[in-house]
Structure formats: C-alpha cells, structure tokens
PDB file of C-alpha atoms and ligand atoms in Angstrom:
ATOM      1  CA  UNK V  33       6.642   5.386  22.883  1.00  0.00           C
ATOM      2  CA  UNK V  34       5.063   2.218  20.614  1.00  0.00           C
ATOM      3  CA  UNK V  35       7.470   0.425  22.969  1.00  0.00           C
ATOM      4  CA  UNK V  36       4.880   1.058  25.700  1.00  0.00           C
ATOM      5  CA  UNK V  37       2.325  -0.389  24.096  1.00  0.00           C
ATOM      6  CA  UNK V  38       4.056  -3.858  23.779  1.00  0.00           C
ATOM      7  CA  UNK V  39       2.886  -6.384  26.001  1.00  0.00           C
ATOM      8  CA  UNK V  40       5.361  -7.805  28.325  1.00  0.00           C
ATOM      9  CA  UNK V  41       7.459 -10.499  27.751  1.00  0.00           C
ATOM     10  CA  UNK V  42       4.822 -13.055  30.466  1.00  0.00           C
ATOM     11  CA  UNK V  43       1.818 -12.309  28.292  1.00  0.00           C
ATOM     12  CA  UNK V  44       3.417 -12.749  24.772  1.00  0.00           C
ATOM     13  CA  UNK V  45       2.056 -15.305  23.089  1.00  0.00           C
ATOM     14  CA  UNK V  46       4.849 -17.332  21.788  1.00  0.00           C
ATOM     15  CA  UNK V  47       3.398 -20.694  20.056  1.00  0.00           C
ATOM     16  CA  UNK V  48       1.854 -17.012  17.797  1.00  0.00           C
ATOM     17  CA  UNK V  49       5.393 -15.350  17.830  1.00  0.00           C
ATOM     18  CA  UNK V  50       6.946 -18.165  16.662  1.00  0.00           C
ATOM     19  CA  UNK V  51       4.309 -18.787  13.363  1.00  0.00           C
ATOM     20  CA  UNK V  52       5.062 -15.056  12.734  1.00  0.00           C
ATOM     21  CA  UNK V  53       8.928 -15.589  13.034  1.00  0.00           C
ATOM     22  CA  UNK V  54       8.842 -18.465  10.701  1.00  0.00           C
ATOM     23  CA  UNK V  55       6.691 -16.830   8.048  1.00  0.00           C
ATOM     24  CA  UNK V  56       8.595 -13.432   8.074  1.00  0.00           C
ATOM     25  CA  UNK V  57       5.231 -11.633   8.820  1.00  0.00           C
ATOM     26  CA  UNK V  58       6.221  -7.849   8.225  1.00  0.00           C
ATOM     27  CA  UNK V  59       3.043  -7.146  10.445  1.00  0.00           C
ATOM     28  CA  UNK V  60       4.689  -8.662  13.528  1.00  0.00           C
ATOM     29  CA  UNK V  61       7.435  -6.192  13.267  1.00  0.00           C
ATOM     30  CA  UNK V  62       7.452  -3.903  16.089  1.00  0.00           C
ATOM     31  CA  UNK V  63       5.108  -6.006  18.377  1.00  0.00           C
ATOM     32  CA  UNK V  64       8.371  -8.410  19.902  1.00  0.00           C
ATOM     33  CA  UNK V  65      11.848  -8.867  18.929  1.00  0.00           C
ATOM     34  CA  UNK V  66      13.376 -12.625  18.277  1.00  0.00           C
ATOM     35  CA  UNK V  67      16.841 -13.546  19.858  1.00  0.00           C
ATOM     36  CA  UNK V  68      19.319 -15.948  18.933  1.00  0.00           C
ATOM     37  CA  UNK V  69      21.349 -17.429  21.696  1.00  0.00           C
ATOM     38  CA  UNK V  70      23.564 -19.108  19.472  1.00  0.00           C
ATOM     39  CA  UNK V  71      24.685 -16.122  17.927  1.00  0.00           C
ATOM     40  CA  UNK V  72      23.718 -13.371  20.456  1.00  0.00           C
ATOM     41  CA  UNK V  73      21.886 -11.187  17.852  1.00  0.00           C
ATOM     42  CA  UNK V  74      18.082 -10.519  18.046  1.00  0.00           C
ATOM     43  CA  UNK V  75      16.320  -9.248  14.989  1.00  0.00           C
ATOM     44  CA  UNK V  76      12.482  -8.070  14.245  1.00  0.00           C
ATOM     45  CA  UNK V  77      10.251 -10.621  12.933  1.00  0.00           C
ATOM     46  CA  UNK V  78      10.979 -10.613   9.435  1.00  0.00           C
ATOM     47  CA  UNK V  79      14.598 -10.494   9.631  1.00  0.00           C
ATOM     48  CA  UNK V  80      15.379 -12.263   5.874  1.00  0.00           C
ATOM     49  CA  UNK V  81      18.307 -14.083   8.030  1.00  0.00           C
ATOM     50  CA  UNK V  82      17.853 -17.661   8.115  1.00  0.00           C
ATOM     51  CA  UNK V  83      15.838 -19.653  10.632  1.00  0.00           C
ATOM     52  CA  UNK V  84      17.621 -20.715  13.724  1.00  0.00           C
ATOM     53  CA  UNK V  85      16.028 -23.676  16.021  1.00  0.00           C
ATOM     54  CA  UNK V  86      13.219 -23.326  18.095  1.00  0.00           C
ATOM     55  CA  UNK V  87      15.204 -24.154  21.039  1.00  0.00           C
ATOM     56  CA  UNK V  88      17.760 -21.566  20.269  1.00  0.00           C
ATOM     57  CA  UNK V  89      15.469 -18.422  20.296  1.00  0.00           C
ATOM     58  CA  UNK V  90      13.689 -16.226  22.887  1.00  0.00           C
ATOM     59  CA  UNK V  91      11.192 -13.518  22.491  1.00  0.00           C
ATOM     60  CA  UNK V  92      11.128 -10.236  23.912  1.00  0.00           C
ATOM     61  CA  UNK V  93       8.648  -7.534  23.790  1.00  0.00           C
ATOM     62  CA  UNK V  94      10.710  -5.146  22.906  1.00  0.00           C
ATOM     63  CA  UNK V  95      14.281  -3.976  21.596  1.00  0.00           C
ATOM     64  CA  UNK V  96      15.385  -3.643  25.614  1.00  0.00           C
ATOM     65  CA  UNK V  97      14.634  -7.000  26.958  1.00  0.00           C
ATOM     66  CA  UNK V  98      16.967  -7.961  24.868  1.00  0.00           C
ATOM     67  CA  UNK V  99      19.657  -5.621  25.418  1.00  0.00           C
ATOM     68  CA  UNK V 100      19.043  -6.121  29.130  1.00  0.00           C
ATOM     69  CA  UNK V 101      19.681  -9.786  28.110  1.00  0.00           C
ATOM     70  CA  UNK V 102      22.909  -9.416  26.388  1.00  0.00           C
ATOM     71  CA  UNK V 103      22.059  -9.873  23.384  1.00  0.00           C
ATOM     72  CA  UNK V 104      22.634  -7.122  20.227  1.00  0.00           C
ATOM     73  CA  UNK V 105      20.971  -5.343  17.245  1.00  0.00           C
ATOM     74  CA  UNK V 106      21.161  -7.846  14.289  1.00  0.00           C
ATOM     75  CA  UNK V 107      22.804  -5.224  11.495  1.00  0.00           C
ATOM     76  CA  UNK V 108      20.604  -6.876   8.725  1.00  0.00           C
ATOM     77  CA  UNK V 109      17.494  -6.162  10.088  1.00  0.00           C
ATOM     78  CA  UNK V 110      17.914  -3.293  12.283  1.00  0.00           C
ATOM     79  CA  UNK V 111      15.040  -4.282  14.858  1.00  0.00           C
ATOM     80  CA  UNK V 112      15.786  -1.106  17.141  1.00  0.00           C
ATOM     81  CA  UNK V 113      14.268   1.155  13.953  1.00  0.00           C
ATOM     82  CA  UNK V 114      11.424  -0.380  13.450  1.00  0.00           C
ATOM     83  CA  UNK V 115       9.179   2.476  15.293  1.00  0.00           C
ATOM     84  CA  UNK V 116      11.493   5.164  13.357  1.00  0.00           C
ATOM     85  CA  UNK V 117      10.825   3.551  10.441  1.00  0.00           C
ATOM     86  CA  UNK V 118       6.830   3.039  10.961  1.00  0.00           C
ATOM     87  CA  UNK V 119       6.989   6.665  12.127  1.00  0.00           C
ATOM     88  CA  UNK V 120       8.848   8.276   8.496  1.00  0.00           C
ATOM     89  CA  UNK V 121       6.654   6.247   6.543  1.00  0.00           C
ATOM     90  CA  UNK V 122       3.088   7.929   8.092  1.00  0.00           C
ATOM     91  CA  UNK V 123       4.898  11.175   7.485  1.00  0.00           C
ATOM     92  CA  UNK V 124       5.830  10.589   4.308  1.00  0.00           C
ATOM     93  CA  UNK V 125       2.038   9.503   3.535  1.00  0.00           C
ATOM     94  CA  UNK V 126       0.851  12.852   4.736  1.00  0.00           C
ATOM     95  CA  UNK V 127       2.809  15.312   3.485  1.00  0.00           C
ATOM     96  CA  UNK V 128       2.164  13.058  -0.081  1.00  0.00           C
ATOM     97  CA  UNK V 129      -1.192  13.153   0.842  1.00  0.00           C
ATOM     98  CA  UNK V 130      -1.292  17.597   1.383  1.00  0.00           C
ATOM     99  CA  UNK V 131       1.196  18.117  -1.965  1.00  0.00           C
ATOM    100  CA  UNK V 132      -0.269  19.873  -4.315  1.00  0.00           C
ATOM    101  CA  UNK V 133       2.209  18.643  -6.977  1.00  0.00           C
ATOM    102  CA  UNK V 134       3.849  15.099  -7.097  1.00  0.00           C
ATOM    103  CA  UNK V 135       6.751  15.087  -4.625  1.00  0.00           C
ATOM    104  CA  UNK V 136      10.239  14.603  -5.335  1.00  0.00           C
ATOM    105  CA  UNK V 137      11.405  11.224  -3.709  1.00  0.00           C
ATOM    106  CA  UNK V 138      14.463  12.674  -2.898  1.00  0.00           C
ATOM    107  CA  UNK V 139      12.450  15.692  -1.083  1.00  0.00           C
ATOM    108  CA  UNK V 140      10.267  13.474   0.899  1.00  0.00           C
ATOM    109  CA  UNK V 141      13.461  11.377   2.177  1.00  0.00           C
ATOM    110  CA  UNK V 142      15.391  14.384   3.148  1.00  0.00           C
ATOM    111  CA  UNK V 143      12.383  15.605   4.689  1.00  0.00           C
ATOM    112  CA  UNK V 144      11.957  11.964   7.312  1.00  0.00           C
ATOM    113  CA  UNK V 145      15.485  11.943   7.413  1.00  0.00           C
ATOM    114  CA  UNK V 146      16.840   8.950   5.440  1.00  0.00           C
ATOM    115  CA  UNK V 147      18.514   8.746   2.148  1.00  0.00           C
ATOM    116  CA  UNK V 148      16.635   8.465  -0.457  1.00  0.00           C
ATOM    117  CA  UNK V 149      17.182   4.809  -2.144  1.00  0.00           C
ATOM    118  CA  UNK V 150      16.838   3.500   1.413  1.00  0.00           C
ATOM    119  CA  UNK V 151      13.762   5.517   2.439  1.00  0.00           C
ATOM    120  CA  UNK V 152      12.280   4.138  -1.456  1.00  0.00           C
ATOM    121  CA  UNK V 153      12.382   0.628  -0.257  1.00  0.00           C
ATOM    122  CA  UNK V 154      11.292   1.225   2.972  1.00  0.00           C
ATOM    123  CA  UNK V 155       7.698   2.988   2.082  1.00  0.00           C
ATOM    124  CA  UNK V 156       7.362   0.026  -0.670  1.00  0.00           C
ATOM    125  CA  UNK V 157       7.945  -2.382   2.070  1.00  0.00           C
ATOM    126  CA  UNK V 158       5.500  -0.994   4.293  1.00  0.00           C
ATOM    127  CA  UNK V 159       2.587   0.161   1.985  1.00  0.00           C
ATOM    128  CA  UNK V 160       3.237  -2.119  -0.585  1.00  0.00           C
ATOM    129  CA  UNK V 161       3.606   0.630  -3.378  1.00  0.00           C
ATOM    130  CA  UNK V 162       6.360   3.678  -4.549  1.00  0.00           C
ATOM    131  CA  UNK V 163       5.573   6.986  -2.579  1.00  0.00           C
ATOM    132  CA  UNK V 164       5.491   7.902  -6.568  1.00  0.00           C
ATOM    133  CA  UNK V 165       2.609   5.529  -7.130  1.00  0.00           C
ATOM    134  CA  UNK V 166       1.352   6.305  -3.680  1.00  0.00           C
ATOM    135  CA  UNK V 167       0.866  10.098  -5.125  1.00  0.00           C
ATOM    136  CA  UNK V 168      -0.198   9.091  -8.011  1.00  0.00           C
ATOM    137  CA  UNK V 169      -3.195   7.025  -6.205  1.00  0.00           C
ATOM    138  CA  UNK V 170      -3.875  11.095  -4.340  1.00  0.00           C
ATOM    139  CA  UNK V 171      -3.839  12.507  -7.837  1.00  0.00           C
ATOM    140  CA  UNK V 172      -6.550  10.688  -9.454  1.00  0.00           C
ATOM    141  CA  UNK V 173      -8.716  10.463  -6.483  1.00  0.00           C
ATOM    142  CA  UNK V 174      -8.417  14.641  -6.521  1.00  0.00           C
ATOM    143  CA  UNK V 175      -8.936  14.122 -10.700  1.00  0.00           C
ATOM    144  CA  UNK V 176     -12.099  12.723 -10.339  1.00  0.00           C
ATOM    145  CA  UNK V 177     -13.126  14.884  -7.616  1.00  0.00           C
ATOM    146  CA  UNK V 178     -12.400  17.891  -9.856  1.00  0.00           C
ATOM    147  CA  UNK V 179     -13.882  16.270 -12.363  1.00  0.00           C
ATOM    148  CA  UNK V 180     -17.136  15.534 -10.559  1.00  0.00           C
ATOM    149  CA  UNK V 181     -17.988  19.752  -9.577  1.00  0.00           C
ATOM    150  CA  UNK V 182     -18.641  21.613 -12.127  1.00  0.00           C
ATOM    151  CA  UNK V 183     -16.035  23.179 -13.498  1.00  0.00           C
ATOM    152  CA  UNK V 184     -13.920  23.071 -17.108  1.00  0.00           C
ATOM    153  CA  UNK V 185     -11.975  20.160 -17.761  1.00  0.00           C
ATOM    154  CA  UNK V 186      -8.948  22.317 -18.181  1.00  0.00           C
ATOM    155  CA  UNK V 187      -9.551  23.837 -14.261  1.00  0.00           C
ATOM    156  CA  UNK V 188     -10.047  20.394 -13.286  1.00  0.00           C
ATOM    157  CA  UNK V 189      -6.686  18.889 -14.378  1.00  0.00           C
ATOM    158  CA  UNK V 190      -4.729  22.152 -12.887  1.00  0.00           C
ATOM    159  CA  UNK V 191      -7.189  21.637  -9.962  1.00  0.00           C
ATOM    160  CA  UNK V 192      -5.750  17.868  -9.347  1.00  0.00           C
ATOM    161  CA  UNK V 193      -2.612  18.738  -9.521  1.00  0.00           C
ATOM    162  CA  UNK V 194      -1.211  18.204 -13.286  1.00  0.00           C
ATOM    163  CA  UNK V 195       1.185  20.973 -14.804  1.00  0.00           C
ATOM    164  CA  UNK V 196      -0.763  20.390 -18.200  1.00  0.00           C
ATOM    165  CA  UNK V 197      -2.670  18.979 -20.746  1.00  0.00           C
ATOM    166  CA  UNK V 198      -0.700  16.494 -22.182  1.00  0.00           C
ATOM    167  CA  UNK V 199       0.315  14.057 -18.500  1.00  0.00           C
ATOM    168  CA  UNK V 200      -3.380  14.272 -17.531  1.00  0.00           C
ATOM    169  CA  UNK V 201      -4.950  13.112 -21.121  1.00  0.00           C
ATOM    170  CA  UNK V 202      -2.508  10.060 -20.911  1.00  0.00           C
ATOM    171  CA  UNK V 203      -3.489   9.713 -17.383  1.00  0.00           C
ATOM    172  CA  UNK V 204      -6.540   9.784 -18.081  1.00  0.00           C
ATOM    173  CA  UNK V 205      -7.293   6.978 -20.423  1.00  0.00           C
ATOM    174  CA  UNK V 206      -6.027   4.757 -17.523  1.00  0.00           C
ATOM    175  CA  UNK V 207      -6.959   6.260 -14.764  1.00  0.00           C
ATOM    176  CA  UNK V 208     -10.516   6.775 -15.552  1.00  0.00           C
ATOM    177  CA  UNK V 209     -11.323   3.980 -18.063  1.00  0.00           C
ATOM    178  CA  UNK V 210     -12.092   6.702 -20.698  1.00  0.00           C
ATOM    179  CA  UNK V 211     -11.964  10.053 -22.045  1.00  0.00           C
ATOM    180  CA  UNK V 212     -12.779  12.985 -19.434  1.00  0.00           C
ATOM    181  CA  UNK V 213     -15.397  14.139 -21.432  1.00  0.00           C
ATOM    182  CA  UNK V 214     -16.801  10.846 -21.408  1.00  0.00           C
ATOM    183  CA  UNK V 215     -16.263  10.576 -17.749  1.00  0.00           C
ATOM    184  CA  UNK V 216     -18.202  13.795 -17.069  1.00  0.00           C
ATOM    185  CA  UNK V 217     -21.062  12.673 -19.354  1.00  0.00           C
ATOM    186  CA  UNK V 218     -21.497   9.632 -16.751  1.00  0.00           C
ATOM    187  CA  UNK V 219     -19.299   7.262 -18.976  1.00  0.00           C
ATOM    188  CA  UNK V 220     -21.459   7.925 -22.171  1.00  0.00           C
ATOM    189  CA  UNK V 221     -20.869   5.111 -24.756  1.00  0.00           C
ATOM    190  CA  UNK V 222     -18.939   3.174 -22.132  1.00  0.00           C
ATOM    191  CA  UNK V 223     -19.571  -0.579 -21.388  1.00  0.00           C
ATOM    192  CA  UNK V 224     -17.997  -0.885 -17.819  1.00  0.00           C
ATOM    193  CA  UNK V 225     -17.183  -4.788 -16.986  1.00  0.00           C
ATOM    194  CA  UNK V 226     -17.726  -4.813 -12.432  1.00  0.00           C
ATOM    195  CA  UNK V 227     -16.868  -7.198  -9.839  1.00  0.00           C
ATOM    196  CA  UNK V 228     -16.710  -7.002  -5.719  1.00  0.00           C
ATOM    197  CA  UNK V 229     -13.485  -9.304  -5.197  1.00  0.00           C
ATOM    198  CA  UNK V 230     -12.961  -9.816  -1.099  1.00  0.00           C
ATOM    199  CA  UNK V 231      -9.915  -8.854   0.545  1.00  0.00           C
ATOM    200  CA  UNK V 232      -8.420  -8.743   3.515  1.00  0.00           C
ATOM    201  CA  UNK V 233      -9.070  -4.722   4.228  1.00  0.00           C
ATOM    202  CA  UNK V 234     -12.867  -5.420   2.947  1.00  0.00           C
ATOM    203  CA  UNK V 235     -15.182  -5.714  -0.435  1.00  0.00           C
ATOM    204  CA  UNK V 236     -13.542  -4.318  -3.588  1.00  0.00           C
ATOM    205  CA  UNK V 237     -15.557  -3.182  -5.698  1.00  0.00           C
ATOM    206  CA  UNK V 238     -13.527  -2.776  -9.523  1.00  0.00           C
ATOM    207  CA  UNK V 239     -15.467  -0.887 -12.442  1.00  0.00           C
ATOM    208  CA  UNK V 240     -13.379  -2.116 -15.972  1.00  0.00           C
ATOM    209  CA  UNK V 241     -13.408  -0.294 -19.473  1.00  0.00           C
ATOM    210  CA  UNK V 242     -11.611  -1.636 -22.416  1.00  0.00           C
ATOM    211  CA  UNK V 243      -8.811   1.186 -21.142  1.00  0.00           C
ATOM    212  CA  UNK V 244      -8.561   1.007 -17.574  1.00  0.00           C
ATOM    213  CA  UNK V 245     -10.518   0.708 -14.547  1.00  0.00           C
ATOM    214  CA  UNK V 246     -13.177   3.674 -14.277  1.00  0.00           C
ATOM    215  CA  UNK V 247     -13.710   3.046 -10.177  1.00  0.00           C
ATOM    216  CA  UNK V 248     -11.791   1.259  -7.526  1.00  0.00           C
ATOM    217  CA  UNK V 249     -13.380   1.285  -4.129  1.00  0.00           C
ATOM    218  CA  UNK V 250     -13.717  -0.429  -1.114  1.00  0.00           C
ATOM    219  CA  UNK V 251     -17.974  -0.939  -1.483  1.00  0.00           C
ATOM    220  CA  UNK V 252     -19.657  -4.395  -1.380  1.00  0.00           C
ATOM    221  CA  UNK V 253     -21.984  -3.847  -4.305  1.00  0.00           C
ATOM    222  CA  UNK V 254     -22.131  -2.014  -7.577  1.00  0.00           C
ATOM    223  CA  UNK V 255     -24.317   1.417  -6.009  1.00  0.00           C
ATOM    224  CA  UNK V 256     -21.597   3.436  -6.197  1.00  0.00           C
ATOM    225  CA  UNK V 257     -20.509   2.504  -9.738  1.00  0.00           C
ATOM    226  CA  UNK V 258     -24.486   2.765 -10.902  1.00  0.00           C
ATOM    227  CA  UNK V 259     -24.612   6.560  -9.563  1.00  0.00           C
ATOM    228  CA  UNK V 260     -21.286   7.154 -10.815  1.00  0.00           C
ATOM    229  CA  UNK V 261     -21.707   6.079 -14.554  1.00  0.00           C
ATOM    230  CA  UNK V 262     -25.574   6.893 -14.819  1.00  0.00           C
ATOM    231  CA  UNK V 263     -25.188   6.988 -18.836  1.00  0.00           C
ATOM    232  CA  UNK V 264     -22.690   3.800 -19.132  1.00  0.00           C
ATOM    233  CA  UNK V 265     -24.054   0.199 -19.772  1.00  0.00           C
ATOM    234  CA  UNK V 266     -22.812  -1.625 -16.353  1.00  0.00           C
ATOM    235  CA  UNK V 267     -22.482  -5.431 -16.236  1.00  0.00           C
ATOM    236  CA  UNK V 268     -21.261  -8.217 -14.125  1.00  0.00           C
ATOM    237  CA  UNK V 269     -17.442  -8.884 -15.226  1.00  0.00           C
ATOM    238  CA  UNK V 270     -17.190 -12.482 -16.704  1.00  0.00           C
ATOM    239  CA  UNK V 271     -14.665 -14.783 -17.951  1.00  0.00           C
ATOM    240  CA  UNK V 272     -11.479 -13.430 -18.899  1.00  0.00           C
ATOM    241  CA  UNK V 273     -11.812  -9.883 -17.808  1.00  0.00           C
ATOM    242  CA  UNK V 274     -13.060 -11.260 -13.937  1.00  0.00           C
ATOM    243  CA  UNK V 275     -10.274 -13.855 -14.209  1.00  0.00           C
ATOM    244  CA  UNK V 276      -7.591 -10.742 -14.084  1.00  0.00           C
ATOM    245  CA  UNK V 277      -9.852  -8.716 -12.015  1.00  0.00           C
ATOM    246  CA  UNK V 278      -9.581 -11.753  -9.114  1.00  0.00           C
ATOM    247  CA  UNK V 279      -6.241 -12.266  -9.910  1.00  0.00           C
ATOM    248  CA  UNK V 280      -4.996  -8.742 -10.035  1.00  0.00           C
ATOM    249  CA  UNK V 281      -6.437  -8.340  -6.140  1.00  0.00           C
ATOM    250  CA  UNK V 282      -4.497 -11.828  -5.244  1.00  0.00           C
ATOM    251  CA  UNK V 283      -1.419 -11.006  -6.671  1.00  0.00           C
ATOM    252  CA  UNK V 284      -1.163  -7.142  -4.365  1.00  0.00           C
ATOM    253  CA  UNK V 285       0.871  -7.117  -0.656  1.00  0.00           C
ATOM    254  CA  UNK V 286      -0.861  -6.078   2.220  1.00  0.00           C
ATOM    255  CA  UNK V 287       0.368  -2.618   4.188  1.00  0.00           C
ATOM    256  CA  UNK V 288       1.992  -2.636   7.094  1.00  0.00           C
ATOM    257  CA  UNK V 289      -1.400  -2.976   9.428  1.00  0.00           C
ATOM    258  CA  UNK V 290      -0.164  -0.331  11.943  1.00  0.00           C
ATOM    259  CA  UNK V 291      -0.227   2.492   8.978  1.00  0.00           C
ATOM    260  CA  UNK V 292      -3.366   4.147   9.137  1.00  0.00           C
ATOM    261  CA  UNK V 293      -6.362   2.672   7.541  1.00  0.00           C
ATOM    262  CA  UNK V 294      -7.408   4.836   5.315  1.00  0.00           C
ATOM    263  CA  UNK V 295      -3.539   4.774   3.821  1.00  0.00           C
ATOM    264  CA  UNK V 296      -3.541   1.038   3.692  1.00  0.00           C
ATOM    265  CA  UNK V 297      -6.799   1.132   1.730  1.00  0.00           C
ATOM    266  CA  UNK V 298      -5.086   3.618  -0.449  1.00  0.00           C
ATOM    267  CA  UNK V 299      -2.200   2.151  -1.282  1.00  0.00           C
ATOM    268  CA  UNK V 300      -3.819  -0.836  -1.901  1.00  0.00           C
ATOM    269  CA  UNK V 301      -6.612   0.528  -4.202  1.00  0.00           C
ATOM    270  CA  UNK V 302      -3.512   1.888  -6.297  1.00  0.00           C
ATOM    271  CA  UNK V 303      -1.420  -1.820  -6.321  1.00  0.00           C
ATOM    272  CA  UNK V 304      -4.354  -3.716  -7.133  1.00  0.00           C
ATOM    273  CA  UNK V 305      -4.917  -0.683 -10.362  1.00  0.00           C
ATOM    274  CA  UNK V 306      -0.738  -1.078 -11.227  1.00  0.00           C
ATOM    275  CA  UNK V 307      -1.424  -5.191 -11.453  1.00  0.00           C
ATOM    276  CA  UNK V 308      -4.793  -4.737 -12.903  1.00  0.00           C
ATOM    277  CA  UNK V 309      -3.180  -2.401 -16.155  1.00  0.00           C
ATOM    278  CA  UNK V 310       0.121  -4.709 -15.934  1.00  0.00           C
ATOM    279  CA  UNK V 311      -1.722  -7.846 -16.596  1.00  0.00           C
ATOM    280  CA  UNK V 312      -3.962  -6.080 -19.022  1.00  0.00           C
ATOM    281  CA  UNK V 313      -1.687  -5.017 -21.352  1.00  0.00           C
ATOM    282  CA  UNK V 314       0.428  -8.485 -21.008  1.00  0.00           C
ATOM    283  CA  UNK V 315      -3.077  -9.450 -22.910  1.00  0.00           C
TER     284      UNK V 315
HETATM  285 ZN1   ZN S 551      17.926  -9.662  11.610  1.00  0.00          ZN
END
C-alpha cells in the first residue's frame, strides 16, 4: 500500500539517498531500501549497522526490488516492517488520543499487535516521546480545556481525565505554570517569562512561570498567551530563563514526518515541556 507510493527505482534520487543513508535519517525510512552486495542484506535507511562503501550499495524503492534482486531482510533493522510499524504507531496515537483515562502500555501494544517493550521503543522512536508522555500531552490539553468552560475545578479534573484530586494538583503546578485557581483567574499574580523559538514544524511560542510552562503552542507571537493570561504580567523571556527556553526546543527529536501533523506537533509540544522542566529543575 505505502509501497505504491514509492517512486521507482529510475527516478530515485540517489546522490539524496545516499546523504540520508549516511546520516541514519529515520525520515527516509520507508521511502527506499539500501543493499549491500558485499553481504547480500538490504536494510531501511537508518539501519544502526555500520556503513559499507559507496560502491558496494544499491538503492531500491522498495522492500521487493530487492528481494527480486537477491538480496535479504537485514534482521537488525527489519526494513520489510517499516509500513507495519508506521501503521501501529498512528493507531496507537488515536486510540491515546480518544482514551478517556491514561492507557496501559501493555493495552495499547496488545491492541497493534506487538509486545509491549518492543512496541515502547518503537512509538519513542517515531514520535520522539513515551505513548505515556504522549497521553499525558492529551491530558493537559483536555485540562485546560475543562478548565477554560465554566465549570468547578473539581468537574474539570474528572472532566480531563484524572481519577482525583491529588495526580491533577501535582499536575498541575507543572502543567499549567500555577495553581488552577490561578489559572482560571487568567494567571492572577503570575509573572509569565515568553519567547517564539523557531523550529522545524513552525513558531513556538513558550509561556514560563517560576513552576512550569503555562502555554506551549505552535503561534508566532505572544496573542494567544495575552488573551489567555488577561490578569498575568507577560514579558519577553531574557537571559537565563530564554537560554533554557532555546535550548530546551534544540535539545527535542523530530517525529517521524509521515505521522500525522497534528501528532508530530503534539508530541513535540510535550518533549520540548519534559526538557524544558528537566533542565529547570537541574537549576
Ligand atoms: Zn539493517
């Protein structure tokens, strides 16, 4: 099926498959396979196997060419999954994405049909996150929805998905940058530190409290954060706390660029947050 969309093997560019080859670019994976004539194996793009000489490897579009070829499924990479894999992963994402509680990793495995260490490091490959911090990321974003209609605090928290009280107020302090009173109030007696750091999915725009970061969103100016926090004094992030900002952004992988966007911007959104804490509290 993705097979068909693969160009064949005249029009692949290979001075471009090559680069990828050498750099182990997961997002090449799936687009051509790599074969070694010395050793008769052909692996996907990122195959962690060492790098054989130009002059000993041929591209192929897909996972047949080079079967047709002769040539065999490298057992280190497993290049024939690759579409499998791609495929469990955008499952995985929705039915995380639907739960209505945090799903059991060993649920959402069974469920895709791999075991469940194995499917683990697959989704963190591919996303760049857990598919714990992946629902964790779906959690908060339905927090502060709650949050934001107008409804008790206590609703709100059952409402996002939180079996009580206790998880969601030491979520909260993270997750929101401050209390969820003081969230409610439009951040209240909250000085909220911004920047818009570029990346490679667009503008992020990061909203910093002395406790976490009260917004994370793809938006190229500080709008959003204004309407958001009408009652919080809002100021350009400087010096130390832009510093970790900038370098929490550089320091996050990219998803796997066929995963859909709005998943990629997700998962990133919640990597850049996990760095953004971690270096935080390194401080
Ligand atoms: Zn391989």
């Amino acid at each position: 099926m993705e097979n068909r969309a693969n160009p064949p093997l005249e029009t692949l560019d290979v001075e471009a498959a090559w680069t990828a080859f050498e750099r182990r670019d997961r997002a090449a994976d799936g687009r051509f396979v790599v074969a070694v004539k010395t050793t008769g194996i052909y692996c996907r793009p990122s195959c962690a196997a060492r790098r054989p000489r130009r002059e000993h490897v041929a591209f192929y579009a897909d996972p047949d060419g080079a079967r047709a070829a002769g040539f065999r499924a490298c057992r280190r990479c497993l290049p024939d999954a690759v579409a499998r894999d791609r495929r469990a992963v955008a499952e995985a994402i929705a039915m995380i994405e639907v739960a209505e509680e945090m799903p059991v990793l060993s649920d959402l495995a069974e469920r895709v049909g791999y075991a469940p260490h194995h499917f683990h490091r697959l989704f963190r490959r591919a996303t760049g996150v857990t598919p714990a911090a992946y629902a964790r990321a779906c959690r908060a974003a339905r927090t502060t929805e709650a949050l934001s209609h107008d409804m008790s605090i206590t609703r709100a928290l059952y409402e996002a998905g939180y079996a009580g009280p206790s998880r969601f107020y030491a979520d909260s302090e993270q997750r929101l940058g401050m209390a969820p009173g003081q969230w409610r109030r439009g951040g209240d007696g909250v000085t909220i530190d911004w920047a818009v750091v570029p990346t490679p999915l667009g503008p992020l725009l990061l909203a910093a409290t002395p406790r976490g970061l009260a917004l994370i969103a793809f938006e190229a100016d500080d709008t959003a954060l204004i309407a958001a926090f009408p009652a919080a004094s809002i100021r350009p992030a400087t010096g130390e706390t832009l510093r970790r900002l900038v370098q929490a952004v550089a320091e996050v992988d990219l998803a796997d660029p066929q995963l859909p966007e709005a998943a990629r911007r997700t998962a990133f959104e919640e990597a850049v947050s996990c760095r953004w804490l971690a270096l935080a509290t390194k401080a």
